[in-house]
Tab-separated table of C-alpha atoms in Angstrom:
chain	number	residue	atom	x	y	z
A	408	MET	CA	114.138	38.133	130.483
A	409	ASN	CA	111.174	38.381	128.133
A	410	VAL	CA	109.501	40.902	130.445
A	411	LEU	CA	112.682	43.002	130.529
A	412	ARG	CA	112.811	43.087	126.708
A	413	ARG	CA	109.173	44.123	126.492
A	414	LEU	CA	109.689	46.888	129.019
A	415	SER	CA	112.812	48.097	127.190
A	416	PHE	CA	110.966	48.083	123.873
A	417	ALA	CA	107.996	49.929	125.377
A	418	ALA	CA	110.287	52.539	126.948
A	419	CYS	CA	112.115	53.093	123.641
A	420	ALA	CA	108.850	53.371	121.746
A	421	ALA	CA	107.497	55.888	124.250
A	422	LEU	CA	110.689	57.936	124.052
A	423	LEU	CA	110.623	57.990	120.253
A	424	SER	CA	106.955	58.939	120.084
A	425	ALA	CA	107.541	61.761	122.574
A	426	CYS	CA	110.295	63.141	120.341
A	427	ALA	CA	108.218	63.002	117.162
A	428	THR	CA	106.198	66.071	116.354
A	429	ALA	CA	103.768	66.712	113.563
A	430	PRO	CA	105.116	69.392	111.233
A	431	GLN	CA	103.114	72.551	110.673
A	432	PRO	CA	101.530	72.435	107.239
A	433	ASP	CA	103.091	75.736	106.223
A	434	ALA	CA	105.409	77.583	108.582
A	435	PRO	CA	108.769	76.296	109.783
A	436	ALA	CA	109.077	75.457	113.446
A	437	VAL	CA	110.789	78.092	115.574
A	438	ALA	CA	113.756	75.803	116.253
A	439	ASP	CA	114.360	75.445	112.499
A	440	THR	CA	115.498	79.057	112.237
A	441	ALA	CA	118.135	78.897	114.999
A	442	ALA	CA	120.893	77.425	112.810
A	443	GLY	CA	120.046	79.008	109.493
A	444	ALA	CA	117.528	81.165	107.724
A	445	THR	CA	114.127	80.729	106.161
A	446	TYR	CA	112.951	83.073	103.435
A	447	LEU	CA	109.260	83.110	102.560
A	448	ILE	CA	108.742	84.530	99.082
A	449	VAL	CA	105.193	85.292	97.953
A	450	ARG	CA	103.564	87.292	95.236
A	451	HIS	CA	101.473	90.245	96.368
A	452	ALA	CA	97.843	89.403	97.022
A	453	GLU	CA	94.922	90.160	94.701
A	454	LYS	CA	94.698	93.711	93.352
A	455	ALA	CA	91.765	96.104	93.454
A	456	ASP	CA	90.569	98.054	90.412
A	457	ASP	CA	91.199	101.439	92.033
A	458	ASP	CA	94.380	102.507	90.204
A	459	PRO	CA	95.742	100.806	87.069
A	460	ARG	CA	99.325	101.974	87.776
A	461	ASP	CA	99.533	101.284	91.522
A	462	PRO	CA	96.471	99.404	92.761
A	463	SER	CA	95.793	98.635	96.387
A	464	LEU	CA	94.549	95.218	97.528
A	465	SER	CA	91.046	93.967	96.894
A	466	GLU	CA	89.021	92.499	99.766
A	467	ALA	CA	90.228	89.033	98.760
A	468	GLY	CA	93.789	90.367	98.712
A	469	GLN	CA	93.432	91.874	102.168
A	470	ALA	CA	92.143	88.540	103.477
A	471	ARG	CA	95.094	86.732	101.866
A	472	ALA	CA	97.511	89.220	103.461
A	473	ARG	CA	95.952	88.539	106.865
A	474	ARG	CA	96.459	84.808	106.346
A	475	LEU	CA	100.213	85.432	106.161
A	476	ILE	CA	99.984	86.356	109.851
A	477	GLU	CA	98.718	82.818	110.540
A	478	ALA	CA	101.387	81.255	108.324
A	479	LEU	CA	104.105	83.049	110.312
A	480	ALA	CA	102.514	82.838	113.760
A	481	ARG	CA	104.808	80.086	115.100
A	482	THR	CA	108.102	81.632	114.061
A	483	PRO	CA	109.630	84.999	114.902
A	484	LEU	CA	109.762	87.131	111.780
A	485	ARG	CA	113.042	89.048	111.600
A	486	ALA	CA	112.308	91.233	108.540
A	487	ALA	CA	109.683	91.897	105.881
A	488	TYR	CA	110.464	93.243	102.411
A	489	ALA	CA	108.201	94.660	99.711
A	490	THR	CA	108.595	96.741	96.591
A	491	GLY	CA	107.483	100.356	96.370
A	492	TYR	CA	104.010	99.413	95.166
A	493	ARG	CA	100.912	99.572	97.361
A	494	ARG	CA	99.939	95.975	96.561
A	495	THR	CA	103.212	94.513	97.840
A	496	GLN	CA	103.345	96.768	100.884
A	497	GLY	CA	99.711	95.981	101.678
A	498	THR	CA	100.483	92.268	101.508
A	499	ALA	CA	103.545	92.476	103.762
A	500	ALA	CA	102.289	95.033	106.300
A	501	PRO	CA	99.889	92.881	108.385
A	502	ALA	CA	102.474	90.134	109.011
A	503	ALA	CA	105.210	92.688	109.682
A	504	ALA	CA	102.999	94.592	112.137
A	505	ALA	CA	102.048	91.369	113.936
A	506	HIS	CA	105.774	90.904	114.646
A	507	GLY	CA	106.428	94.536	115.561
A	508	LEU	CA	108.293	95.246	112.313
A	509	GLN	CA	108.218	97.874	109.600
A	510	VAL	CA	108.246	96.813	105.954
A	511	THR	CA	111.591	97.443	104.252
A	512	LEU	CA	111.366	98.546	100.632
A	513	TYR	CA	113.548	97.007	97.936
A	514	ASP	CA	113.936	97.820	94.254
A	515	ALA	CA	111.836	95.465	92.103
A	516	LYS	CA	114.167	96.124	89.158
A	517	GLN	CA	117.237	94.953	91.088
A	518	PRO	CA	118.600	91.649	89.725
A	519	ALA	CA	117.220	88.710	91.721
A	520	ALA	CA	120.725	87.338	92.336
A	521	ASP	CA	121.869	90.624	93.879
A	522	PHE	CA	118.803	90.898	96.113
A	523	ALA	CA	119.105	87.239	97.183
A	524	ALA	CA	122.795	87.715	98.028
A	525	ALA	CA	121.938	90.758	100.154
A	526	LEU	CA	119.200	88.817	101.976
A	527	ARG	CA	121.530	85.908	102.719
A	528	ARG	CA	124.260	88.297	103.896
A	529	ASP	CA	121.978	90.487	106.035
A	530	TRP	CA	119.764	87.716	107.418
A	531	PRO	CA	121.792	84.510	107.911
A	532	GLN	CA	119.394	83.449	110.686
A	533	GLY	CA	115.697	83.751	111.338
A	534	THR	CA	112.713	84.105	109.043
A	535	VAL	CA	112.351	86.810	106.410
A	536	LEU	CA	109.231	87.594	104.369
A	537	VAL	CA	109.659	88.870	100.816
A	538	VAL	CA	106.619	90.089	98.897
A	539	ALA	CA	107.309	90.359	95.188
A	540	HIS	CA	105.493	90.226	91.851
A	541	SER	CA	104.541	87.353	89.530
A	542	ASN	CA	107.506	88.115	87.271
A	543	THR	CA	110.064	88.457	90.109
A	544	ALA	CA	109.056	86.108	92.961
A	545	PRO	CA	110.191	82.878	91.230
A	546	GLY	CA	113.540	84.451	90.313
A	547	ILE	CA	114.172	85.570	93.890
A	548	ALA	CA	113.332	82.097	95.210
A	549	ALA	CA	115.565	80.490	92.563
A	550	ALA	CA	118.457	82.795	93.425
A	551	LEU	CA	118.078	82.041	97.143
A	552	CYS	CA	117.957	78.273	96.736
A	553	GLY	CA	120.116	77.803	93.646
A	554	CYS	CA	117.377	75.630	92.168
A	555	ALA	CA	114.821	75.738	89.378
A	556	VAL	CA	111.527	77.440	90.227
A	557	GLU	CA	108.431	77.301	88.046
A	558	PRO	CA	107.285	80.608	86.538
A	559	MET	CA	104.199	82.198	88.059
A	560	SER	CA	101.093	82.948	86.006
A	561	GLU	CA	99.425	86.341	86.120
A	562	ASN	CA	96.454	84.951	88.060
A	563	GLU	CA	98.455	82.948	90.649
A	564	TYR	CA	98.354	84.475	94.129
A	565	ASP	CA	98.445	81.503	96.489
A	566	ARG	CA	101.974	80.095	96.047
A	567	ARG	CA	104.279	80.320	99.047
A	568	MET	CA	107.926	79.533	98.394
A	569	TRP	CA	109.845	78.659	101.561
A	570	VAL	CA	113.622	78.656	101.035
A	571	ARG	CA	115.478	77.144	103.973
A	572	VAL	CA	119.233	77.777	104.128
A	573	ASP	CA	121.031	75.817	106.826
A	574	ALA	CA	124.124	76.934	108.743
A	575	GLN	CA	126.357	75.301	106.117
A	576	GLY	CA	124.710	77.298	103.319
A	577	ARG	CA	122.743	74.389	101.846
A	578	ALA	CA	119.390	75.541	100.530
A	579	HIS	CA	116.118	73.695	100.059
A	580	LEU	CA	112.903	74.957	98.458
A	581	ARG	CA	109.470	73.917	99.708
A	582	VAL	CA	106.348	75.181	97.983
A	583	SER	CA	103.008	75.394	99.754
A	584	ARG	CA	99.692	77.000	98.929
A	585	ASP	CA	97.578	79.494	100.817
A	586	ALA	CA	94.505	77.643	102.019
A	587	GLY	CA	92.203	80.546	101.157
A	588	PRO	CA	90.041	81.009	98.058
A	589	ALA	CA	91.367	79.771	94.709
A	590	SER	CA	94.212	81.777	93.230
A	591	SER	CA	92.196	82.807	90.198
A	592	SER	CA	89.645	84.699	92.337
A	593	GLY	CA	90.887	88.217	91.878
A	594	GLN	CA	93.108	90.219	89.684
């Protein structure tokens, strides 16, 4: 009987360990998006000094934008949004292109609650990337999750806000950081 118990315990332990998976440090697993939606809200990457009104991305910003491809590599991206500024479009474009998508423009002056409601209505499943600005990204994340979100400083570029909304409409915010150079390295 003792041998039978040991074998049963070993079989259960093996079954449980086979079911356990290590979570990705950043991106949600593909299966996570099947019964709900995940919205990744980021600030545009570092700006260049080429145009004070509508700057493009610096080299550091371009590298950060490319790292979004890696962050979203394990999950099918359904849509990518950016404002009408070159810095937001330049941040969103590499990840969108890697998934065969075009970047959809949205109005940065639109109230965050209205934009979040449209995102939840239009994309109830899958993963959606939203590239915003330091003064709008936290508000969009807060409106999507119905939770408090820390303001973003002018020199913060590395925060990734993952809002997961399950099939019942319950939302959860998870914040991660881009593993690239420090967020203060750029403009």
